[in-house]
């Protein structure tokens, strides 16, 4: 007998879940390849059906499907249609044969099924489906380390929250919710193209969704969505049912409910068979066992009116996105019903593009979710991280003169990170006071304060010698962590802040408008303050250099430098940032050769007295500074 060996130290694997209206499935990335997980019968699709038996136990998936016929009120199908709906939503009555409980006055306003006298919410039903997917994944992976769950692009906040709640109830840790069309695009690796416009045509069991996706610098944006929430493979089954009934010369009114169901199942089997065969002959489960033959051409005629409806919705979605078929860079087929050859042909004509169909359309969404889950958790793939969201407001720190230095700009896609290097403004400064702010205004006082912390214990050094590296990292959920490190001493400090917390859209909007209103006066103030800080730093550094290394300049040079320093100080006392800039440039020119000579002397001195280890250390520091793109005194 062979025993499978689990590596106990192997990190738990993250999975991707397609929680579908008709079918759900789970996938993960195995040795770099996204793969759907099968049950012991080699089936990957779990029908999204949950039956509640009299003892309160649940039956989920394939075994629950026949029970839906016998116990329609105790067996919830297509629960996804109920997600996020309130108890007072009139739509719910039309969505199935269920009995509902009145709203719970003390609980959240959610629709509740009456199942054998007990209230059951859509979140709980979905949790049962997710639990069975989790168990399926655990059979294969032993432990599941988080999941990415897909949702339709049009799902609102309530529907998304309900999906997350269901996952939590099922014991799953949601890394991210991902739009279904984006997941399909990821499965095809379209993000590698960096830019493009794509149409995703998703025809499932009972729903049709079309989405126009814009890919810009590797970031997907939903441009428009459209569809029909009552159009899908079930409609094809019904059309075929009527056709077969007529061929067998039977009247629907003469059938027992049991025969209706059996015939609908037969219609579905014929439909599936016609995907690969041109003709199918089937003995019908009716009295007299009549046999009927259906051709692919007949099915094509039956589905034509349904396809026309998908065409209307698709054209509208293109119009909403402001595009024409020729603007598309690709079309993706999603959903089991796009296996029907007539659907593929129709889509090719509709979008004037041969659709991508290499990946099984039932699995493509789950596979894309698995890719995303892997990107989010696999350390080897760090840096490839997919960017899907943006920062609402800029993040920065307060530097000299109360000015904000923006480290991460507004609209930067997250997760993201950036590092700036700063230095001290005064001699013998032994600490930095860091002030992290969020907003678009130029002065820290006008931005939202996120955190203040101190970096202390730095040995006293001359101004400008300390090297403070500040790293901002924002994770996918918008959580900011700040890391400050003084590189010559290695002293460091970390803080975590939640930058978007408590900022609703209105607040963000207001902060943006204010920044626009004050844009010019802010900028002027900022330039003056910055100029003054810079002028003082350069002037005092120059004076110190003259005092220490005065022997390196001629009397003539010294007079020139001293007058340039005076001119700079005068400009700094005024209100004209351009003048300060000009005097800074003058002084820079006047001291250029002097600075070069000082540098040579310093290098010679350093080389004479140092061993190799110290040199390497020096190289490291130099690199750290090279990374910096801003060097400005702080605090
Ligand atoms: P959903 O996204 O709504 O959960 P799916 O993408 O799983 O649904 O699609 C289910 C539909 O796909 C069903 O109507 C089923 O009959 C149909 N389907 C699956 N396989 C085939 C096939 N080979 N030929 C035609 N239709 C198929
Ligand atoms: Mg689907």
XYZ file of C-alpha atoms and ligand atoms in Angstrom:
663
model
C 0.000 0.000 0.000
C 1.200 3.496 -0.779
C 0.774 6.334 1.619
C 0.645 9.877 0.466
C 3.206 11.990 2.258
C 2.284 15.482 3.266
C 5.058 17.845 4.021
C 3.970 19.183 7.418
C 5.964 22.345 6.827
C 4.479 22.982 3.392
C 2.494 26.212 3.626
C -1.274 25.840 3.195
C -2.335 26.483 -0.396
C -4.748 29.255 -1.376
C -7.626 28.324 -3.675
C -9.877 30.061 -6.179
C -13.637 29.557 -5.940
C -16.295 30.166 -8.582
C -19.504 30.389 -6.549
C -21.940 30.075 -9.450
C -25.710 30.324 -9.769
C -25.962 26.837 -11.260
C -22.588 25.251 -10.545
C -19.677 26.018 -8.247
C -16.103 24.805 -8.336
C -12.738 25.192 -6.683
C -9.261 25.322 -8.222
C -5.641 25.909 -7.193
C -2.279 26.363 -8.822
C -0.436 23.031 -8.825
C 3.213 23.240 -9.838
C 2.547 26.455 -11.673
C -0.541 25.195 -13.495
C -4.068 26.258 -12.464
C -6.085 23.083 -11.937
C -9.687 22.391 -10.930
C -10.185 20.022 -7.998
C -12.220 16.860 -8.660
C -14.247 14.720 -6.309
C -13.795 10.944 -6.188
C -15.991 10.575 -9.286
C -13.673 12.886 -11.214
C -16.319 15.592 -11.237
C -15.321 19.222 -10.740
C -18.718 20.942 -10.873
C -20.701 21.054 -7.656
C -24.314 21.969 -8.480
C -25.228 25.010 -6.345
C -28.146 23.181 -4.702
C -28.685 22.740 -0.955
C -31.309 20.443 0.533
C -32.363 20.583 4.195
C -33.586 17.227 5.494
C -36.123 16.828 8.333
C -33.327 16.323 10.881
C -31.803 19.632 9.910
C -28.887 18.055 8.042
C -27.888 19.345 4.639
C -27.268 17.621 1.327
C -25.212 19.689 -1.079
C -24.453 19.349 -4.780
C -25.265 16.514 -7.136
C -27.192 14.464 -4.557
C -29.383 17.461 -3.781
C -30.448 17.972 -7.417
C -33.109 15.202 -7.541
C -34.347 16.303 -4.100
C -35.206 19.712 -5.553
C -37.978 17.979 -7.503
C -39.403 16.094 -4.539
C -38.919 18.825 -1.923
C -38.905 22.111 -3.789
C -39.378 24.258 -0.665
C -36.703 22.525 1.353
C -34.178 22.539 -1.445
C -32.675 25.884 -2.392
C -31.448 26.245 -5.978
C -29.822 29.343 -7.509
C -29.337 30.919 -4.076
C -26.954 33.413 -5.665
C -29.977 35.302 -6.990
C -31.035 35.979 -3.372
C -27.685 37.200 -2.072
C -27.780 40.649 -0.495
C -31.546 41.026 -0.957
C -33.679 42.532 1.782
C -36.712 40.826 3.328
C -38.954 43.413 1.686
C -37.529 42.882 -1.831
C -40.506 42.093 -4.105
C -38.229 40.299 -6.612
C -37.624 37.400 -4.239
C -41.192 36.099 -4.641
C -40.576 35.582 -8.337
C -37.313 33.721 -7.896
C -38.581 30.304 -6.873
C -41.210 28.193 -5.125
C -40.026 29.180 -1.660
C -41.880 30.287 1.435
C -40.354 33.250 3.258
C -40.227 34.294 6.878
C -41.095 37.869 7.796
C -38.138 40.167 8.443
C -36.317 39.710 11.722
C -36.924 43.021 13.559
C -33.818 42.643 15.703
C -31.478 41.296 13.032
C -30.181 42.555 9.703
C -32.710 43.112 6.944
C -32.188 39.984 4.876
C -34.567 37.695 3.072
C -35.106 34.441 5.018
C -36.349 31.166 3.587
C -38.851 29.256 5.692
C -37.406 25.748 5.691
C -39.537 23.388 7.764
C -40.435 26.305 10.050
C -36.825 27.404 10.533
C -35.382 30.592 9.040
C -32.486 30.093 6.653
C -30.681 33.050 5.058
C -29.050 33.078 1.597
C -25.713 33.625 3.357
C -26.202 30.358 5.253
C -27.182 28.471 2.100
C -24.134 29.800 0.245
C -21.984 28.880 3.228
C -23.122 25.254 2.820
C -21.951 25.267 -0.804
C -18.659 26.883 0.185
C -18.200 24.351 2.986
C -18.541 21.477 0.561
C -15.999 23.144 -1.757
C -13.671 23.656 1.172
C -13.931 19.957 2.063
C -13.233 19.040 -1.557
C -10.131 21.202 -1.494
C -9.020 19.823 1.872
C -9.208 16.273 0.515
C -6.619 17.299 -2.034
C -4.537 19.867 -0.157
C -5.130 18.919 3.475
C -5.366 22.557 4.549
C -6.630 25.557 2.684
C -4.791 28.807 3.261
C -7.260 31.411 2.135
C -9.355 31.802 -0.964
C -10.273 34.175 -3.741
C -14.006 34.069 -4.491
C -15.458 35.405 -7.708
C -18.575 37.556 -7.927
C -20.411 39.050 -10.913
C -19.005 42.439 -11.925
C -22.376 44.057 -11.237
C -22.573 42.789 -7.616
C -23.056 45.747 -5.273
C -21.512 46.222 -1.850
C -24.304 44.341 -0.079
C -24.017 41.337 -2.366
C -20.243 41.323 -2.008
C -20.465 41.611 1.760
C -22.989 38.745 1.840
C -20.565 36.613 -0.174
C -17.758 37.384 2.286
C -20.026 36.586 5.228
C -20.894 33.228 3.674
C -17.206 32.439 3.333
C -16.519 33.347 6.925
C -19.394 31.097 7.996
C -17.862 28.283 5.955
C -14.550 28.705 7.764
C -12.789 30.232 4.787
C -10.452 33.172 4.890
C -11.259 35.457 1.953
C -8.103 36.974 0.493
C -10.031 38.909 -2.101
C -13.280 38.998 -4.022
C -12.622 39.066 -7.737
C -14.941 40.000 -10.582
C -15.845 36.949 -12.672
C -14.913 38.517 -16.027
C -11.568 39.672 -14.625
C -10.941 36.135 -13.381
C -11.622 34.787 -16.878
C -9.179 37.308 -18.349
C -6.544 36.244 -15.800
C -7.008 32.592 -16.679
C -6.035 33.517 -20.236
C -3.075 35.554 -18.963
C -4.365 38.686 -20.664
C -2.854 40.903 -17.949
C 0.532 40.168 -19.552
C -0.549 42.237 -22.543
C -0.614 45.269 -20.209
C -3.184 47.117 -22.329
C -6.288 46.234 -24.279
C -10.076 46.113 -24.418
C -11.848 42.792 -23.965
C -15.405 41.498 -24.038
C -16.373 38.671 -21.702
C -19.483 36.773 -22.816
C -20.810 34.579 -19.991
C -23.802 32.350 -20.709
C -24.482 30.066 -17.733
C -27.440 27.965 -16.618
C -29.904 30.733 -15.906
C -28.034 34.007 -16.350
C -26.321 35.904 -19.113
C -23.615 38.473 -18.309
C -21.567 40.528 -20.702
C -18.707 42.744 -19.545
C -16.391 45.121 -21.338
C -13.009 45.137 -19.597
C -10.325 47.726 -20.081
C -6.770 46.681 -19.292
C -4.489 49.655 -18.643
C -0.890 49.166 -17.535
C -1.789 45.726 -16.240
C -4.836 46.925 -14.295
C -8.306 45.697 -15.211
C -11.243 48.060 -15.073
C -14.856 47.156 -15.709
C -16.017 49.611 -18.373
C -19.591 48.395 -18.652
C -21.758 45.444 -17.801
C -24.979 44.121 -19.239
C -26.979 40.959 -19.457
C -30.194 39.214 -18.618
C -30.751 37.616 -15.227
C -33.276 35.166 -16.716
C -31.531 33.820 -19.772
C -29.300 30.778 -20.059
C -28.959 27.064 -20.678
C -32.241 26.351 -18.859
C -34.056 28.251 -21.621
C -32.385 26.055 -24.229
C -33.544 22.985 -22.280
C -37.125 24.246 -22.261
C -37.085 25.032 -25.990
C -35.711 21.567 -26.724
C -38.302 20.017 -24.394
C -41.138 21.577 -26.430
C -39.521 20.482 -29.661
C -39.101 16.864 -28.533
C -42.616 16.768 -27.137
C -43.986 17.910 -30.485
C -41.853 15.336 -32.336
C -43.252 12.600 -30.093
C -46.753 13.982 -30.797
C -47.530 14.517 -27.101
C -49.316 17.327 -25.293
C -47.611 18.958 -22.316
C -50.934 19.033 -20.462
C -51.102 15.223 -20.441
C -47.774 14.826 -18.639
C -47.386 14.097 -14.955
C -45.029 16.424 -13.021
C -42.605 13.519 -12.821
C -42.651 13.110 -16.635
C -42.077 16.846 -17.123
C -38.923 16.662 -15.020
C -37.669 13.500 -16.671
C -38.233 15.031 -20.095
C -36.418 18.258 -19.127
C -33.469 16.150 -17.997
C -33.604 14.260 -21.301
C -33.624 17.571 -23.174
C -30.507 18.675 -21.318
C -28.763 15.385 -22.179
C -29.657 15.812 -25.853
C -28.375 19.400 -25.777
C -25.056 18.312 -24.281
C -24.702 15.450 -26.789
C -25.334 17.809 -29.718
C -22.250 19.809 -28.740
C -20.102 17.109 -30.337
C -22.588 15.066 -32.426
C -24.604 16.207 -35.477
C -27.627 14.070 -34.652
C -28.846 12.482 -31.451
C -31.568 9.860 -31.085
C -33.167 9.503 -27.670
C -35.825 7.275 -26.186
C -38.073 9.571 -24.179
C -39.050 8.690 -20.578
C -42.761 8.849 -21.458
C -45.547 6.301 -21.834
C -44.963 4.181 -24.961
C -41.244 5.093 -24.892
C -41.282 7.133 -28.083
C -37.913 7.738 -29.717
C -36.986 11.104 -31.237
C -34.067 12.285 -33.319
C -32.779 15.874 -33.017
C -30.196 17.420 -35.332
C -27.666 20.131 -34.512
C -29.379 22.333 -37.107
C -32.692 21.985 -35.268
C -31.057 22.989 -31.982
C -29.443 25.972 -33.740
C -32.877 27.171 -34.844
C -34.256 26.728 -31.321
C -31.503 28.745 -29.659
C -31.408 31.523 -32.287
C -33.992 33.768 -30.549
C -32.160 33.363 -27.214
C -28.887 34.363 -28.841
C -30.510 37.408 -30.380
C -31.329 38.565 -26.837
C -27.688 38.165 -25.773
C -26.730 40.189 -28.854
C -28.934 43.103 -27.814
C -27.441 43.207 -24.328
C -23.921 42.932 -25.741
C -24.396 45.773 -28.213
C -25.733 47.944 -25.414
C -22.707 47.111 -23.222
C -20.362 48.088 -26.073
C -22.258 51.317 -26.541
C -22.080 52.091 -22.811
C -18.329 51.515 -22.900
C -18.088 53.746 -25.969
C -16.526 51.059 -28.134
C -17.191 49.264 -31.421
C -16.335 45.621 -32.176
C -13.204 46.729 -34.044
C -11.862 48.335 -30.827
C -11.760 44.966 -29.092
C -8.493 43.122 -28.598
C -10.148 39.876 -27.589
C -13.373 38.111 -26.634
C -13.623 35.451 -23.925
C -16.227 32.711 -23.682
C -17.414 31.856 -20.168
C -20.176 29.560 -18.904
C -21.238 26.017 -19.739
C -23.749 27.163 -22.344
C -21.052 28.647 -24.573
C -20.070 25.069 -25.405
C -23.028 25.010 -27.794
C -21.461 25.462 -31.263
C -24.183 27.895 -32.370
C -23.266 30.169 -29.448
C -19.608 30.297 -30.458
C -20.481 31.104 -34.050
C -22.907 33.801 -32.926
C -20.351 35.425 -30.591
C -17.699 35.475 -33.340
C -20.103 37.366 -35.607
C -21.407 39.664 -32.890
C -17.985 40.910 -31.770
C -16.248 40.409 -35.111
C -13.559 38.412 -33.321
C -12.927 34.677 -33.012
C -13.506 34.177 -29.258
C -10.894 32.662 -26.954
C -12.176 29.234 -26.066
C -9.136 27.023 -25.350
C -9.950 26.951 -21.653
C -13.017 25.002 -20.584
C -15.720 27.708 -20.223
C -17.172 25.999 -17.107
C -13.833 26.233 -15.308
C -12.248 29.398 -16.652
C -13.513 31.632 -13.821
C -12.349 29.276 -11.051
C -8.975 28.865 -12.762
C -8.522 32.635 -12.940
C -9.447 32.921 -9.261
C -6.790 30.290 -8.501
C -4.208 32.329 -10.421
C -5.101 35.375 -8.362
C -4.978 33.381 -5.099
C -1.524 32.136 -6.061
C -0.309 35.635 -6.927
C -1.497 36.871 -3.553
C 0.107 34.136 -1.471
C 3.044 32.641 -3.332
C 6.213 34.371 -2.153
C 8.025 33.302 -5.344
C 5.629 35.386 -7.348
C 6.023 38.561 -5.368
C 6.385 41.472 -7.732
C 4.035 39.875 -10.216
C 1.187 40.885 -7.958
C -1.878 41.831 -9.835
C -3.040 45.364 -9.336
C -6.750 45.863 -9.167
C -7.457 48.769 -6.873
C -6.215 52.320 -6.411
C -5.374 54.652 -3.501
C -8.118 57.239 -3.025
C -5.723 59.924 -1.689
C -1.975 60.498 -1.689
C 0.126 59.352 1.245
C 3.199 61.192 2.426
C 5.185 62.512 5.347
C 5.734 65.945 6.746
C 9.172 67.346 5.974
C 10.970 70.587 6.814
C 8.774 73.668 7.005
C 5.563 71.660 7.490
C 5.502 70.694 3.827
C 4.172 67.304 2.703
C 6.412 65.052 0.714
C 4.134 62.653 -1.148
C 5.541 59.165 -1.168
C 2.589 57.425 -2.848
C 0.430 59.414 -5.222
C -3.337 59.279 -5.389
C -4.664 56.724 -7.877
C -1.601 54.541 -7.516
C -2.773 50.973 -7.947
C -2.511 48.847 -4.814
C -0.795 46.823 -3.466
C 2.121 49.176 -3.836
C 5.200 50.504 -2.109
C 7.790 53.269 -2.391
C 10.875 54.440 -0.531
C 12.362 57.884 -0.108
C 15.547 58.888 1.685
C 15.804 61.940 3.920
C 18.475 63.546 6.002
C 18.791 65.710 9.094
C 18.444 69.439 8.984
C 20.313 70.329 12.121
C 23.606 69.359 13.660
C 23.541 66.800 16.463
C 19.925 65.859 15.805
C 19.401 62.555 17.651
C 15.922 61.712 16.527
C 13.301 62.146 13.849
C 9.702 62.908 14.497
C 7.724 61.316 11.696
C 4.291 62.491 10.732
C 2.380 60.378 8.202
C -0.389 62.214 6.372
C -2.993 61.559 3.711
C -4.323 64.106 1.243
C -3.568 66.283 -1.738
C -2.744 69.573 0.008
C 0.814 70.836 0.063
C 1.001 71.508 3.790
C 0.726 68.790 6.416
C -1.573 70.951 8.533
C -4.169 70.797 5.737
C -3.995 67.024 5.284
C -5.416 64.237 7.353
C -2.992 63.084 10.015
C -2.625 59.303 10.073
C 0.185 58.626 12.491
C 3.049 60.234 14.353
C 6.002 58.337 15.631
C 9.571 58.959 16.644
C 12.815 57.367 15.636
C 15.202 58.009 18.502
C 18.663 57.063 19.647
C 20.612 58.215 16.635
C 24.105 59.341 17.660
C 24.625 63.060 17.182
C 25.882 63.725 13.660
C 26.447 66.850 11.601
C 23.371 67.994 9.623
C 22.898 66.151 6.373
C 24.866 63.056 7.360
C 22.108 60.841 8.734
C 20.351 58.759 6.059
C 16.739 58.077 6.897
C 15.000 55.638 4.607
C 11.240 55.728 4.770
C 9.335 52.900 3.130
C 5.585 52.986 2.562
C 3.758 49.791 1.724
C 0.030 49.546 1.059
C -1.466 46.075 0.890
C -4.415 44.967 -1.225
C -6.915 45.914 1.470
C -5.574 49.449 1.698
C -3.563 48.899 4.868
C -0.476 51.119 5.055
C 2.667 50.108 6.874
C 5.498 52.568 7.354
C 9.051 51.494 7.958
C 11.681 54.051 8.922
C 15.352 53.175 9.124
C 18.418 55.278 9.738
C 20.888 53.452 7.539
C 24.179 54.558 9.071
C 23.141 53.162 12.479
C 20.510 50.586 11.500
C 18.012 51.994 13.997
C 14.504 51.274 12.755
C 10.844 51.584 13.553
C 7.637 50.219 12.025
C 4.017 51.344 12.291
C 0.800 50.183 10.676
C -1.990 52.541 9.741
C -5.240 52.095 7.946
C -5.297 55.027 5.572
C -8.751 54.741 4.086
C -10.445 53.758 7.326
C -13.202 56.136 8.280
C -12.950 58.033 5.032
C -16.159 57.683 3.109
C -16.453 58.724 -0.508
C -17.793 62.149 0.460
C -14.796 62.890 2.646
C -12.425 61.821 -0.096
C -14.315 63.993 -2.544
C -14.187 66.985 -0.200
C -10.461 66.588 0.399
C -9.863 66.475 -3.331
C -11.936 69.575 -4.041
C -10.174 71.481 -1.273
C -6.825 70.542 -2.720
C -7.953 71.854 -6.090
C -9.349 75.091 -4.614
C -6.164 75.810 -2.708
C -3.885 74.398 -5.332
C -2.017 77.553 -6.292
C -1.649 79.314 -2.953
C -0.643 75.992 -1.388
C 1.995 75.447 -3.971
C 3.473 78.905 -3.538
C 3.615 78.519 0.255
C 5.194 75.148 -0.178
C 7.859 76.413 -2.553
C 8.805 79.288 -0.234
C 9.019 77.017 2.797
C 10.960 74.397 0.933
C 13.274 77.011 -0.491
C 14.006 78.435 2.947
C 14.769 75.061 4.430
C 17.031 74.171 1.551
C 18.750 77.592 1.594
C 19.531 77.353 5.283
C 20.877 73.836 4.937
C 23.160 74.711 2.030
C 24.329 78.021 3.518
C 25.312 76.546 6.853
C 26.948 73.521 5.210
C 29.009 75.890 3.053
C 30.107 77.946 6.037
C 31.107 74.842 7.889
C 33.074 73.561 4.905
C 34.935 76.852 4.631
C 35.754 76.724 8.312
C 37.046 73.138 8.176
C 38.682 72.999 4.761
C 39.424 76.651 4.112
C 42.951 75.731 2.993
C 41.476 74.187 -0.171
C 40.262 77.553 -1.600
C 42.022 80.641 -2.859
C 41.223 84.022 -1.332
C 39.431 84.958 -4.545
C 37.293 81.804 -4.471
C 36.485 82.320 -0.824
C 35.229 85.867 -1.443
C 32.997 84.601 -4.246
C 31.550 81.799 -2.128
C 30.943 84.088 0.817
C 29.078 86.633 -1.238
C 26.966 83.908 -2.886
C 26.083 82.593 0.585
C 25.032 86.058 1.718
C 22.893 86.525 -1.369
C 21.200 83.198 -0.721
C 20.330 84.132 2.865
C 18.862 87.408 1.684
C 16.699 85.645 -0.914
C 15.537 83.133 1.695
C 14.233 85.972 3.862
C 12.004 87.105 0.996
C 8.834 85.594 -0.490
C 10.044 84.666 -3.957
C 10.807 80.966 -4.356
C 12.285 81.485 -7.819
C 14.835 83.934 -6.440
C 15.835 81.447 -3.740
C 16.227 78.785 -6.433
C 18.429 81.088 -8.517
C 20.695 81.976 -5.566
C 20.965 78.271 -4.685
C 22.138 77.608 -8.229
C 24.658 80.476 -7.998
C 26.114 79.120 -4.792
C 26.207 75.647 -6.257
C 28.280 76.928 -9.179
C 30.572 78.937 -6.897
C 31.343 75.898 -4.712
C 31.579 73.238 -7.403
C 35.372 73.011 -7.605
C 35.786 73.399 -3.879
C 33.365 70.512 -3.312
C 35.290 68.354 -5.793
C 38.562 68.989 -3.992
C 37.008 68.210 -0.610
C 35.596 64.976 -1.971
C 39.019 63.847 -3.252
C 40.650 64.566 0.066
C 37.890 62.752 1.961
C 38.126 59.657 -0.251
C 41.915 59.518 0.041
C 41.623 59.844 3.807
C 38.990 57.120 4.005
C 40.922 54.676 1.809
C 44.118 55.142 3.762
C 42.623 54.163 7.094
C 40.066 51.486 6.211
C 39.976 47.747 5.852
C 37.960 45.826 3.253
C 35.036 45.086 5.568
C 34.442 48.757 6.178
C 34.625 49.421 2.470
C 31.871 46.937 1.776
C 29.794 48.578 4.435
C 30.392 51.863 2.658
C 29.237 50.388 -0.619
C 26.009 49.235 0.934
C 25.217 52.672 2.205
C 25.979 54.207 -1.117
C 23.480 51.876 -2.757
C 20.776 52.747 -0.295
C 21.190 56.374 -1.127
C 21.195 55.653 -4.825
C 17.722 54.155 -4.500
C 16.404 57.374 -3.169
C 14.726 59.707 -5.534
C 14.210 62.529 -3.086
C 16.640 63.765 -0.533
C 15.275 66.444 1.644
C 15.824 67.417 5.239
C 13.033 66.478 7.548
C 11.723 67.832 10.795
P -23.446 29.162 -13.815
O -22.344 30.096 -14.140
O -24.797 29.775 -13.971
O -23.278 28.500 -12.493
P -22.397 27.192 -15.717
O -21.379 28.031 -16.324
O -21.938 26.026 -14.926
O -23.465 28.005 -14.908
O -23.348 26.679 -16.908
C -24.330 25.731 -16.710
C -25.048 25.541 -18.010
O -24.140 25.044 -18.989
C -26.169 24.522 -17.936
O -27.336 25.054 -18.536
C -25.648 23.349 -18.741
O -26.680 22.632 -19.378
C -24.773 24.045 -19.747
N -23.800 23.128 -20.329
C -22.812 22.466 -19.701
N -22.157 21.663 -20.580
C -22.742 21.842 -21.778
C -22.540 21.267 -23.101
N -21.600 20.359 -23.333
N -23.344 21.692 -24.089
C -24.301 22.589 -23.854
N -24.542 23.153 -22.658
C -23.790 22.773 -21.637
Mg -20.712 31.229 -13.922
